[in-house]
Tab-separated table of C-alpha atoms and ligand atoms in Angstrom:
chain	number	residue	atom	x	y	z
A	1	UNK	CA	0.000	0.000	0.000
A	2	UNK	CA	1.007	3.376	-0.550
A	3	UNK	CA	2.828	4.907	2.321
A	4	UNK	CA	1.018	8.159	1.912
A	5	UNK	CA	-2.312	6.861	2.937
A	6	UNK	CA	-0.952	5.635	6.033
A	7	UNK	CA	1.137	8.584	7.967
A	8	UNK	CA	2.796	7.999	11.005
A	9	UNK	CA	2.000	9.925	13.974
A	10	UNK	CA	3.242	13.256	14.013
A	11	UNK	CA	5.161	13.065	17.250
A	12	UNK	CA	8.229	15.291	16.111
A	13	UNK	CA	8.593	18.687	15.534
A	14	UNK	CA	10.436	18.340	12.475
A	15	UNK	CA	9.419	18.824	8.875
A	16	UNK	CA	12.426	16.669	7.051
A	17	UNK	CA	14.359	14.484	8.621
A	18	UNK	CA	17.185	12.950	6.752
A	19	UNK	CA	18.686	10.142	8.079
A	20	UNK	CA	22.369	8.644	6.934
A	21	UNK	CA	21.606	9.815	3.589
A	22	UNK	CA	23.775	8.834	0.792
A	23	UNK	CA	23.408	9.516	-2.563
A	24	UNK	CA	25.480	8.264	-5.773
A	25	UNK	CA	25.456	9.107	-9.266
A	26	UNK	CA	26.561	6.927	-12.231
A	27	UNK	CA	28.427	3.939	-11.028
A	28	UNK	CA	27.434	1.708	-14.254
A	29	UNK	CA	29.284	0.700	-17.510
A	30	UNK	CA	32.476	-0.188	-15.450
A	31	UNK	CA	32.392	4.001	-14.581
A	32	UNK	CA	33.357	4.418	-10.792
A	33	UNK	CA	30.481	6.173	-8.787
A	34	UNK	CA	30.050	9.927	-7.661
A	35	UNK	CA	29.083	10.017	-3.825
A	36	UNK	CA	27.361	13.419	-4.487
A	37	UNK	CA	26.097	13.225	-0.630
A	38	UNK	CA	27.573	10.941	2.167
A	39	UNK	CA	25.796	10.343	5.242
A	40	UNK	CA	23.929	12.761	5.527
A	41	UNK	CA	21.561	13.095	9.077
A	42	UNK	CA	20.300	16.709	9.731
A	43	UNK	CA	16.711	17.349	10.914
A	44	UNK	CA	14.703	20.731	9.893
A	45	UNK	CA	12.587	22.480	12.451
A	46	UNK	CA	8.735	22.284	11.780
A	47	UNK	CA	7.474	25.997	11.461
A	48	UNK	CA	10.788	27.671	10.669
A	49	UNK	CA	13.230	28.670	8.253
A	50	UNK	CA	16.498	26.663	7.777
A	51	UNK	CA	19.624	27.265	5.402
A	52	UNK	CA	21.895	25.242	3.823
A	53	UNK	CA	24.754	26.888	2.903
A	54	UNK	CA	27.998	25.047	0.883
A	55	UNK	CA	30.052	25.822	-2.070
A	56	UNK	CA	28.711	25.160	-5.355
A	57	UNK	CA	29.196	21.720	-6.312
A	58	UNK	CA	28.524	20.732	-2.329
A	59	UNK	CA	25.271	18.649	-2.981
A	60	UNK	CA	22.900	21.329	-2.143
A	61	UNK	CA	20.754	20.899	-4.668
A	62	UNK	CA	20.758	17.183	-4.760
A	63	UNK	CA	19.838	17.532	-0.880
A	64	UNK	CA	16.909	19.453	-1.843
A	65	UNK	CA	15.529	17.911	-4.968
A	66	UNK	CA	15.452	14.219	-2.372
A	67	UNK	CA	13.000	16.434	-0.556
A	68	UNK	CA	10.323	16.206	-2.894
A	69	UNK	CA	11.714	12.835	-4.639
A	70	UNK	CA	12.913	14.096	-7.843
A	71	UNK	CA	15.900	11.949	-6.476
A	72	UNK	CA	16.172	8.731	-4.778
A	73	UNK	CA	18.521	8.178	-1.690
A	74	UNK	CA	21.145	5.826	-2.902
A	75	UNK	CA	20.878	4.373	1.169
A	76	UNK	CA	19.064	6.275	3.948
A	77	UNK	CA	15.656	7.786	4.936
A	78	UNK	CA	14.367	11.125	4.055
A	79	UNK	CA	11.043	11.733	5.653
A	80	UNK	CA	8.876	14.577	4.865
A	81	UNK	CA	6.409	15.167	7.802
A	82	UNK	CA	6.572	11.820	8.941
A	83	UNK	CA	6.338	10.162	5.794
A	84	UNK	CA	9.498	8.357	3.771
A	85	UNK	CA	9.994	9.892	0.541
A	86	UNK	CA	12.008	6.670	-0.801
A	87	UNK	CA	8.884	4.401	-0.397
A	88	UNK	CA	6.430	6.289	-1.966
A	89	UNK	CA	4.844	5.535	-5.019
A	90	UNK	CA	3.575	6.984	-8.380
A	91	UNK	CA	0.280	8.507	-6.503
A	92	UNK	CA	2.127	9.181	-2.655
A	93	UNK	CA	4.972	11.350	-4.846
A	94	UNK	CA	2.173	13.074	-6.572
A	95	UNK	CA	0.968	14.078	-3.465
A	96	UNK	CA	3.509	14.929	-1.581
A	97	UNK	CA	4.764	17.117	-4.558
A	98	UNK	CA	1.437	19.704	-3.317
A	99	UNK	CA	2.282	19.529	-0.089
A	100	UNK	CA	5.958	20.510	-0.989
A	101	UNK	CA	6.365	23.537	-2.802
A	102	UNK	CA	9.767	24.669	-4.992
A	103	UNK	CA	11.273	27.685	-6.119
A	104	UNK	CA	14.330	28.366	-7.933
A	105	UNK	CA	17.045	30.325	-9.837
A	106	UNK	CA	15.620	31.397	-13.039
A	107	UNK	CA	11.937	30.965	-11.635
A	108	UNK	CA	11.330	28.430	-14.418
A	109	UNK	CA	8.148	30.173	-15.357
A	110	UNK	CA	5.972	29.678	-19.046
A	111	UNK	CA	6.696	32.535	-21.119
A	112	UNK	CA	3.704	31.938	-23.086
A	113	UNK	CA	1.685	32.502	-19.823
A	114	UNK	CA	0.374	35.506	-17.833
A	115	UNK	CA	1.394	35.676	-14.351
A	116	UNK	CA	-1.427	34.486	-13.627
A	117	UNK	CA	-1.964	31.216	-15.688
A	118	UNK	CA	1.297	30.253	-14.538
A	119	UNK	CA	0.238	30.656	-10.931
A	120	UNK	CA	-2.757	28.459	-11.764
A	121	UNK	CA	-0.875	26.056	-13.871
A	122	UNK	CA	-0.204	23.658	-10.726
A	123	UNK	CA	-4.009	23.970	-9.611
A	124	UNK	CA	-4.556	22.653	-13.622
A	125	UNK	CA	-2.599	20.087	-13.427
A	126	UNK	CA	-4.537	19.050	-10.354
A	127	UNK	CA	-7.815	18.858	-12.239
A	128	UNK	CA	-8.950	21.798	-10.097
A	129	UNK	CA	-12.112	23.648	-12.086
A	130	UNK	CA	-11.760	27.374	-13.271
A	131	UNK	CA	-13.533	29.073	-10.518
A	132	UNK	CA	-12.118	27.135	-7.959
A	133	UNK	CA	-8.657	28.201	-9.425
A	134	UNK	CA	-9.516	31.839	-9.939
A	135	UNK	CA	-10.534	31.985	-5.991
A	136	UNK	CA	-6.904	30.549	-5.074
A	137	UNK	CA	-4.821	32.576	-7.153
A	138	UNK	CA	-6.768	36.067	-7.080
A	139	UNK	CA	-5.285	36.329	-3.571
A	140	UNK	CA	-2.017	34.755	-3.917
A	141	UNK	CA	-1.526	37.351	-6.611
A	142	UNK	CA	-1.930	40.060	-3.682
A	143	UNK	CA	0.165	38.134	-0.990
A	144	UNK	CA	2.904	38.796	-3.568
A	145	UNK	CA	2.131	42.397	-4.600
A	146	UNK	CA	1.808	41.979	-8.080
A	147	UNK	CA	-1.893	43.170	-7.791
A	148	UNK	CA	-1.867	45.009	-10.510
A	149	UNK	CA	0.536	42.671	-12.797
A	150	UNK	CA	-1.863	39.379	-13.353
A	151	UNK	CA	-1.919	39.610	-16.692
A	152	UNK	CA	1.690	40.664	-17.693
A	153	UNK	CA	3.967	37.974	-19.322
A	154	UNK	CA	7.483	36.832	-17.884
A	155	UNK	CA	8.975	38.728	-20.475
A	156	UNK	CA	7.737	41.900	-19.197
A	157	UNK	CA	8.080	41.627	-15.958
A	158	UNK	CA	11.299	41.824	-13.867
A	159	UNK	CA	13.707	39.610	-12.175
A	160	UNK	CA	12.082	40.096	-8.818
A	161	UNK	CA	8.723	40.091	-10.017
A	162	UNK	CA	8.955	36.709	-11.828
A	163	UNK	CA	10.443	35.061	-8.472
A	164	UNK	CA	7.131	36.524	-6.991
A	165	UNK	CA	5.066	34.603	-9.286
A	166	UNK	CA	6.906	31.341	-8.817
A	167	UNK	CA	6.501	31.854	-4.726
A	168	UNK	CA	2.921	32.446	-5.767
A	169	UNK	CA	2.782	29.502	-7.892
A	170	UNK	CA	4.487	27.160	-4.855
A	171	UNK	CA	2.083	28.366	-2.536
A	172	UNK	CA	-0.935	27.688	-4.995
A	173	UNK	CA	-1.187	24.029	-3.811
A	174	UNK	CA	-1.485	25.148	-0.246
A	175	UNK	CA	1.684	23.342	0.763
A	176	UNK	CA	3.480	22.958	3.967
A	177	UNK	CA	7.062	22.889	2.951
A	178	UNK	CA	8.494	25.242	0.779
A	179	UNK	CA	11.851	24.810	-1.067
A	180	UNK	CA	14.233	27.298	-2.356
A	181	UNK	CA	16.969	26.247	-4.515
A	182	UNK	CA	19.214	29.411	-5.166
A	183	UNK	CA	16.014	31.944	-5.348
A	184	UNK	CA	17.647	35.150	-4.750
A	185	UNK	CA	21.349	33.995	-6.814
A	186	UNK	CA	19.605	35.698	-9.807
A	187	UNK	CA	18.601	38.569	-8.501
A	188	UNK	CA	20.716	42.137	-7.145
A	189	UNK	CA	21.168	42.583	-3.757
A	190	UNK	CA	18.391	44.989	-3.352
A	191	UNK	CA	15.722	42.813	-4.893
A	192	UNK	CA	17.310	39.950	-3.103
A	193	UNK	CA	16.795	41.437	0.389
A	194	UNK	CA	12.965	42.382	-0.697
A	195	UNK	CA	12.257	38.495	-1.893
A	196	UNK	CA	13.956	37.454	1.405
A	197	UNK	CA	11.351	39.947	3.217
A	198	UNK	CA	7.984	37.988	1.343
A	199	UNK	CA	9.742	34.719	2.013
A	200	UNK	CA	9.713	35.413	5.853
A	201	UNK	CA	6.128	37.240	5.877
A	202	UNK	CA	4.529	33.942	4.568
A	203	UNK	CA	6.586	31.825	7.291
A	204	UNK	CA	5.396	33.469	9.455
A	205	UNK	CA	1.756	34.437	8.355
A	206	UNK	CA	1.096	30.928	6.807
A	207	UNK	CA	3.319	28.986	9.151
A	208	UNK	CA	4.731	27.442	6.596
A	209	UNK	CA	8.307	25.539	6.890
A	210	UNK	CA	10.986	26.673	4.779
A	211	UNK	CA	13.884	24.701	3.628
A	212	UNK	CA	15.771	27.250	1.093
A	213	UNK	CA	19.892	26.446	-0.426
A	214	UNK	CA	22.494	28.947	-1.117
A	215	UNK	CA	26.003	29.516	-1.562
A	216	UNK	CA	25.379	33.391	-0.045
A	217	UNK	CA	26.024	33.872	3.469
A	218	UNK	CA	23.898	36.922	3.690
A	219	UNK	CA	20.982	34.800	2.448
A	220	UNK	CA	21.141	32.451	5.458
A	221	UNK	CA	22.154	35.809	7.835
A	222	UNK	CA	18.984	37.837	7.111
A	223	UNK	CA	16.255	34.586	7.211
A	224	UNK	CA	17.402	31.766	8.301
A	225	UNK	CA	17.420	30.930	11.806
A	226	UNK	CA	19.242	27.480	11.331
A	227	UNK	CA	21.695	26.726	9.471
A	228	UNK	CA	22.872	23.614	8.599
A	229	UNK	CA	27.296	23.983	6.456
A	230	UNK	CA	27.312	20.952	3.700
A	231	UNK	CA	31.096	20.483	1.878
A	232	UNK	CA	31.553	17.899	-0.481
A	233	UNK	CA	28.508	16.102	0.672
A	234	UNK	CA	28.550	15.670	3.775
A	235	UNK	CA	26.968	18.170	6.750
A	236	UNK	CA	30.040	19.885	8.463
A	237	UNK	CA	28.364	21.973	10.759
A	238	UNK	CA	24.626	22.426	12.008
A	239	UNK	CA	22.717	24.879	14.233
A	240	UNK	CA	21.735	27.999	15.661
A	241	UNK	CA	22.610	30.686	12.392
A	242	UNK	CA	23.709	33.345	14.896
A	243	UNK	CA	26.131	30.448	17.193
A	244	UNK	CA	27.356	29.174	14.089
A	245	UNK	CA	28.316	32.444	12.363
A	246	UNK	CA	29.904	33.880	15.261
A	247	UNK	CA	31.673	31.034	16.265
A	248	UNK	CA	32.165	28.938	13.323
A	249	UNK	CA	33.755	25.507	14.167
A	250	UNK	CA	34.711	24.080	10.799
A	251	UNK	CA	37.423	25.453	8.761
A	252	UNK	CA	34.808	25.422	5.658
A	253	UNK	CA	32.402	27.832	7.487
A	254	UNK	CA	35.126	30.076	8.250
A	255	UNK	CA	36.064	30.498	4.972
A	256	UNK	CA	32.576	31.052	3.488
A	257	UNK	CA	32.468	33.334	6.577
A	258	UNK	CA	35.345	35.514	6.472
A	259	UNK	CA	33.905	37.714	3.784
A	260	UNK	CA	30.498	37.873	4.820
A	261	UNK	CA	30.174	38.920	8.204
A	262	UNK	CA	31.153	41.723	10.682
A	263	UNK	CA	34.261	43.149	10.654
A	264	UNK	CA	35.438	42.683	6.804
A	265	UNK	CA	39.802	42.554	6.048
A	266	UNK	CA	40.936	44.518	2.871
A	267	UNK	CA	41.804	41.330	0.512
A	268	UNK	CA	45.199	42.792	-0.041
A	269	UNK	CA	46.075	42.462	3.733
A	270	UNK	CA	43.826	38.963	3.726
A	271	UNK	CA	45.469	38.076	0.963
A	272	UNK	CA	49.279	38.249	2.559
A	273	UNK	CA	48.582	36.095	5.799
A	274	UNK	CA	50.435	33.294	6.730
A	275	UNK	CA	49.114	30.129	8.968
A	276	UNK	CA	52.540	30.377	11.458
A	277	UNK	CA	53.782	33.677	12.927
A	278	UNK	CA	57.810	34.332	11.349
A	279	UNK	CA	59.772	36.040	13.990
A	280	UNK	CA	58.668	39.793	14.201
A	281	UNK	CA	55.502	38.945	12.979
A	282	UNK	CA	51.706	40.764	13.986
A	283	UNK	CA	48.693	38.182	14.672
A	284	UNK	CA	45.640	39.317	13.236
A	285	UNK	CA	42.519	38.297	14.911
A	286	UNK	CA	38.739	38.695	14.622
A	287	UNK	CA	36.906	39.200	18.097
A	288	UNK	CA	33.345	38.647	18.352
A	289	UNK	CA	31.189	39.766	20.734
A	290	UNK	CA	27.216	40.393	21.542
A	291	UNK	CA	25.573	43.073	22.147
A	292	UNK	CA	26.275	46.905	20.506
A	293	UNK	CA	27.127	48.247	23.920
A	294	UNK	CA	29.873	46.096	24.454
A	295	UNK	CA	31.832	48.178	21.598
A	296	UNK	CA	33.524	50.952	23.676
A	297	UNK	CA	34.170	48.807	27.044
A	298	UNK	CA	35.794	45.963	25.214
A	299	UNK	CA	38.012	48.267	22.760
A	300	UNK	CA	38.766	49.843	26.394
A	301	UNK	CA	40.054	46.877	27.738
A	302	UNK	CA	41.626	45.575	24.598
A	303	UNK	CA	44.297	48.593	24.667
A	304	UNK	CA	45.137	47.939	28.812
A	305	UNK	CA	45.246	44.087	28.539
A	306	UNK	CA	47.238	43.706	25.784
A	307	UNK	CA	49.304	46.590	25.316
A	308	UNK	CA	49.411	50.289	23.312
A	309	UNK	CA	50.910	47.763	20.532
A	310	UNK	CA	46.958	46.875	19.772
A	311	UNK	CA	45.988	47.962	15.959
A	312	UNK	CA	42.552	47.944	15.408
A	313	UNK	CA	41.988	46.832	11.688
A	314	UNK	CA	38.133	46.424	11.206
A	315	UNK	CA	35.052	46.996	13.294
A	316	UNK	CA	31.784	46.273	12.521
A	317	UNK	CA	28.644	46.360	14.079
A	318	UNK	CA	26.294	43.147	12.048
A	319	UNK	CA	22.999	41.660	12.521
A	320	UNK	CA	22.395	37.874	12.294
A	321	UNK	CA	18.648	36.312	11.807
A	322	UNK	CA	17.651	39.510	13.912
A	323	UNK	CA	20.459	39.834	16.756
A	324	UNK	CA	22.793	42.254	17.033
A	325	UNK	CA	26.426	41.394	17.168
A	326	UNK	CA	30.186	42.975	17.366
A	327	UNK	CA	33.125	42.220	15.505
A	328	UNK	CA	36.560	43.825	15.837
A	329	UNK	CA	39.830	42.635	13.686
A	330	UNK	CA	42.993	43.581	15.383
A	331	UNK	CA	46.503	42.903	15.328
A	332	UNK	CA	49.152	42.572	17.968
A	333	UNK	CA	52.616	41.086	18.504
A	334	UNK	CA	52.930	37.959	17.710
A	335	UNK	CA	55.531	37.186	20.270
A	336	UNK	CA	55.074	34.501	23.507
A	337	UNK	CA	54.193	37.071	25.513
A	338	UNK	CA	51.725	38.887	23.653
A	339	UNK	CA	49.967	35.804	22.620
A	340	UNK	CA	49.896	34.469	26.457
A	341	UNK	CA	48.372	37.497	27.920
A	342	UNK	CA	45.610	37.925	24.833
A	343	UNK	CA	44.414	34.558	25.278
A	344	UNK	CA	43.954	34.860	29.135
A	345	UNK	CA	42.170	38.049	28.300
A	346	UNK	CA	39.864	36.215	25.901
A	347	UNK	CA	39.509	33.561	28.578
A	348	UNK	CA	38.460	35.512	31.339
A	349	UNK	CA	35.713	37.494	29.115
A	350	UNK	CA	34.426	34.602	26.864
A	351	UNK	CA	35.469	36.113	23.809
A	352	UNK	CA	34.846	34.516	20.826
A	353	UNK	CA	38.150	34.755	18.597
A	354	UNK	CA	39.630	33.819	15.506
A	355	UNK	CA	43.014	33.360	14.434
A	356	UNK	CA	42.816	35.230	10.966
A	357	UNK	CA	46.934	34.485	10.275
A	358	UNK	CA	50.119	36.456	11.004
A	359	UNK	CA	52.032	39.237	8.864
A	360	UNK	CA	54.244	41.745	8.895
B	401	ADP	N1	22.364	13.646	-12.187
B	401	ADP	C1	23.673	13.695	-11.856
B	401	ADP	N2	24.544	12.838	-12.382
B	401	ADP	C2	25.867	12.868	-12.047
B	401	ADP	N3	26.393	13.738	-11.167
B	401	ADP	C3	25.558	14.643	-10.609
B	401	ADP	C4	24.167	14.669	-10.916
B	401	ADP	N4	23.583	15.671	-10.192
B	401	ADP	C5	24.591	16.243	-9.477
B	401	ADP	N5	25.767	15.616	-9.719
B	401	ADP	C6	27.060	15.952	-9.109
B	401	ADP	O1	26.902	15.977	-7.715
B	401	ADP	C7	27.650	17.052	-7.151
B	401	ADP	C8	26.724	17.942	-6.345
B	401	ADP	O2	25.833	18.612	-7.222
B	401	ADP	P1	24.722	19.609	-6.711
B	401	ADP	O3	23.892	18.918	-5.705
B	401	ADP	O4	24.052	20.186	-7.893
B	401	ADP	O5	25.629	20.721	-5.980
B	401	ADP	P2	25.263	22.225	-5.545
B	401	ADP	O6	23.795	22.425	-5.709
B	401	ADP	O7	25.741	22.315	-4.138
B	401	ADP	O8	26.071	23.115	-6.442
B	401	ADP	C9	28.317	17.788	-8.301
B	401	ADP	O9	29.651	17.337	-8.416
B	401	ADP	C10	27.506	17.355	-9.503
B	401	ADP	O10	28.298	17.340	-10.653
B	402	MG	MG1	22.735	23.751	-6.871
C-alpha cells in the first residue's frame, strides 16, 4: 500500500528528517560512482526557516531535490512530515509534490503565460475547475504584490517580479514545505533582500516551513534561523545561524564566513597572511562579541590588557537572523608574551576569537 495513505503519527517537531543519507550518481558501464552526498543526518525544524549553505558543487541541490523525490537516496531515509519519501509511489509522490512547494534560480516560469496562468498552472494540473482556481490565485496574486501585474507575461516583468510569481505559484497548492533552490542567486542585492522579506512574511503568516539552499552567506544571515554547512557532501556543521556564524567551528564555514560577516579585512592584507607567525611577525585576529554596547568597554580593555601595541583593523557592528552582534579585527605582537596574555584576556571574558593568520 502506498505509504502516503498511512502517515505515522506526528510526534516530532520536524518537517524533514534525513537520516544517513547517501546519494550516488553513475556507477554503471564499469564508470566508478560519484558520492554526491555521504551520510547525511540533519533534521529541519517544523514551522521555521532553515539554510543550507555550501560551495557550489557541495550537494545542495541534490539535498533538496530528495525532498520532494525528484531523487532517490542511494541508502538512507528522508522523511517529509513523517512520511518516507524513498517508499512512496507513483500517486504518494504526486501528493507529496502539493504539499511541498519549490522555487528556484531562473523561476522556471511559461513565457507563453500571464502571471497568472502560470500561478494556476499547478491547480490545472490538479484537475482543479476554473472558478475554484480563480478563488486561489486572485489572492495569492496580492500576498505577492503583483496586484496590478496578473496579466503581464514573464517577459515583461522583472527579475524580482517573476520570483514573486513562482513563490505564488508554490504556494498555490497550499503546501506545507516550501523549497528554495538558489532563489535570490539571480537577482541584485536589493531585490534579493525584498524576496527574502515575502519569504519570511509567509513563514510566518502561513506557518509554513521553509527549507531554502544557497552559496550566499547573507541569504542564510537575514532569514534563516538554522543553518545547517554541507562540503563535499557531507553536513560539516549544524545549528543555531547566529552560534554558528559567530563562532564557526569548521574550517569550511570560516572560509565562506570571512567575507560575509562583521568586521570585513581589505583582501590585499587577507590576501598576505600566513598560517605560522615568522619572527617579528603581527597576529591578526577577529573578536566577536554580543551586544552593541559592548563596543567601547571591550576596545577599552583591549588597549590595557594587551598593550598600546593593539591595531585595530576592522570593526563592525552586524545583525544575524535579527540579533545584534560585534566584531573587531585587530593585530598585535605575535611574540610569547603577547599571545599568552591575549588569550587569558579572551579567557576571562568569553570572547569569541579567531586566528585570521600572522604578517608583517
Ligand atoms: N544527475 C547527476 N549525475 C551525475 N552527477 C551529478 C548529478 N547531479 C549532481 N551531480 C554531481 O553531484 C555534485 C553535487 O551537485 P549539486 O547537488 O548540484 O551541488 P550544488 O547544488 O551544491 O552546487 C556535483 O559534483 C555534480 O556534478
Ligand atoms: Mg545547486
Amino acid at each position: 500500500m502506498d505509504r502516503a495513505e498511512t502517515p505515522l503519527a506526528q510526534t516530532s517537531d520536524s518537517m524533514v528528517a534525513f537520516e544517513s543519507v547517501t546519494k550516488r550518481f553513475g556507477g554503471s558501464n564499469g564508470q566508478p560512482a560519484f558520492t554526491a552526498l555521504d551520510g547525511v543526518d540533519l533534521t529541519v525544524a517544523r514551522g521555521g526557516i532553515t539554510g543550507i549553505i555550501g560551495r557550489s558543487g557541495a550537494g545542495k541541490s541534490t539535498l533538496i531535490r530528495l525532498v520532494n523525490g525528484l531523487e532517490k537516496a542511494s541508502s538512507g531515509r528522508v522523511v517529509v512530515d513523517g512520511i518516507e519519501v524513498g517508499t512512496l509511489a507513483e500517486t504518494g509522490l504526486r501528493d507529496l509534490r502539493r504539499q511541498v512547494g519549490m522555487i528556484f534560480q531562473h523561476f522556471n516560469l511559461l513565457s507563453s503565460r500571464t502571471a497568472f496562468d502560470n500561478i494556476a498552472l499547478p491547480l490545472e494540473i490538479a484537475g482543479m475547475d476554473r472558478k475554484a482556481i480563480r478563488d486561489r490565485v486572485a489572492p495569492l496574486v496580492d500576498l505577492v504584490g503583483l496586484g496590478d501585474k496578473a496579466d503581464r507575461y514573464p517577459a515583461e516583468l522583472s527579475g524580482g517580479q517573476k520570483q514573486r510569481i513562482g513563490i505564488a505559484r508554490a504556494l498555490a497548492t497550499e503546501p506545507k514545505l516550501l523549497l528554495s533552490d538558489e532563489a535570490t542567486s539571480a537577482l541584485d542585492p536589493e531585490t534579493t533582500q525584498s524576496i527574502l522579506e515575502l519569504l519570511k512574511d509567509i513563514n510566518r503568516d502561513l506557518g509554513l516551513t521553509v527549507l531554502l539552499i544557497t552559496h550566499e552567506m547573507e541569504v542564510v544571515k537575514t532569514i534563516a534561523s538554522q543553518v545547517a554547512v554541507i562540503d563535499k557532501g557531507k553536513i560539516v556543521e549544524s545549528g543555531r545561524t547566529f552560534d554558528i556564524f559567530t563562532a564557526p567551528q569548521h574550517e569550511t564555514t570560516q572560509s565562506l564566513l570571512s567575507a560575509a560577516i562583521g568586521a570585513k579585512l581589505p583582501e590585499w592584507i587577507r590576501a598576505d597572511l600566513k598560517p605560522q607567525p615568522a619572527p617579528g611577525d603581527r597576529a591578526l585576529v577577529r573578536l566577536v562579541f554580543f551586544g552593541e554596547t559592548a563596543f567601547q568597554p571591550l576596545t577599552a580593555r583591549l588597549v590595557a590588557e594587551i598593550g598600546p601595541d593593539l591595531n585595530i583593523l576592522a570593526g563592525a557592528i552586524d545583525e544575524i537572523a535579527g540579533e545584534p552582534f560585534g566584531s573587531l579585527v585587530v593585530s598585535y605582537a605575535a611574540d610569547p608574551q603577547t599571545l599568552e596574555r591575549a588569550a587569558r584576556f579572551y579567557q576571562q571574558t568569553g570572547l569569541t576569537t579567531e586566528v585570521l593568520g600572522y604578517g608583517a
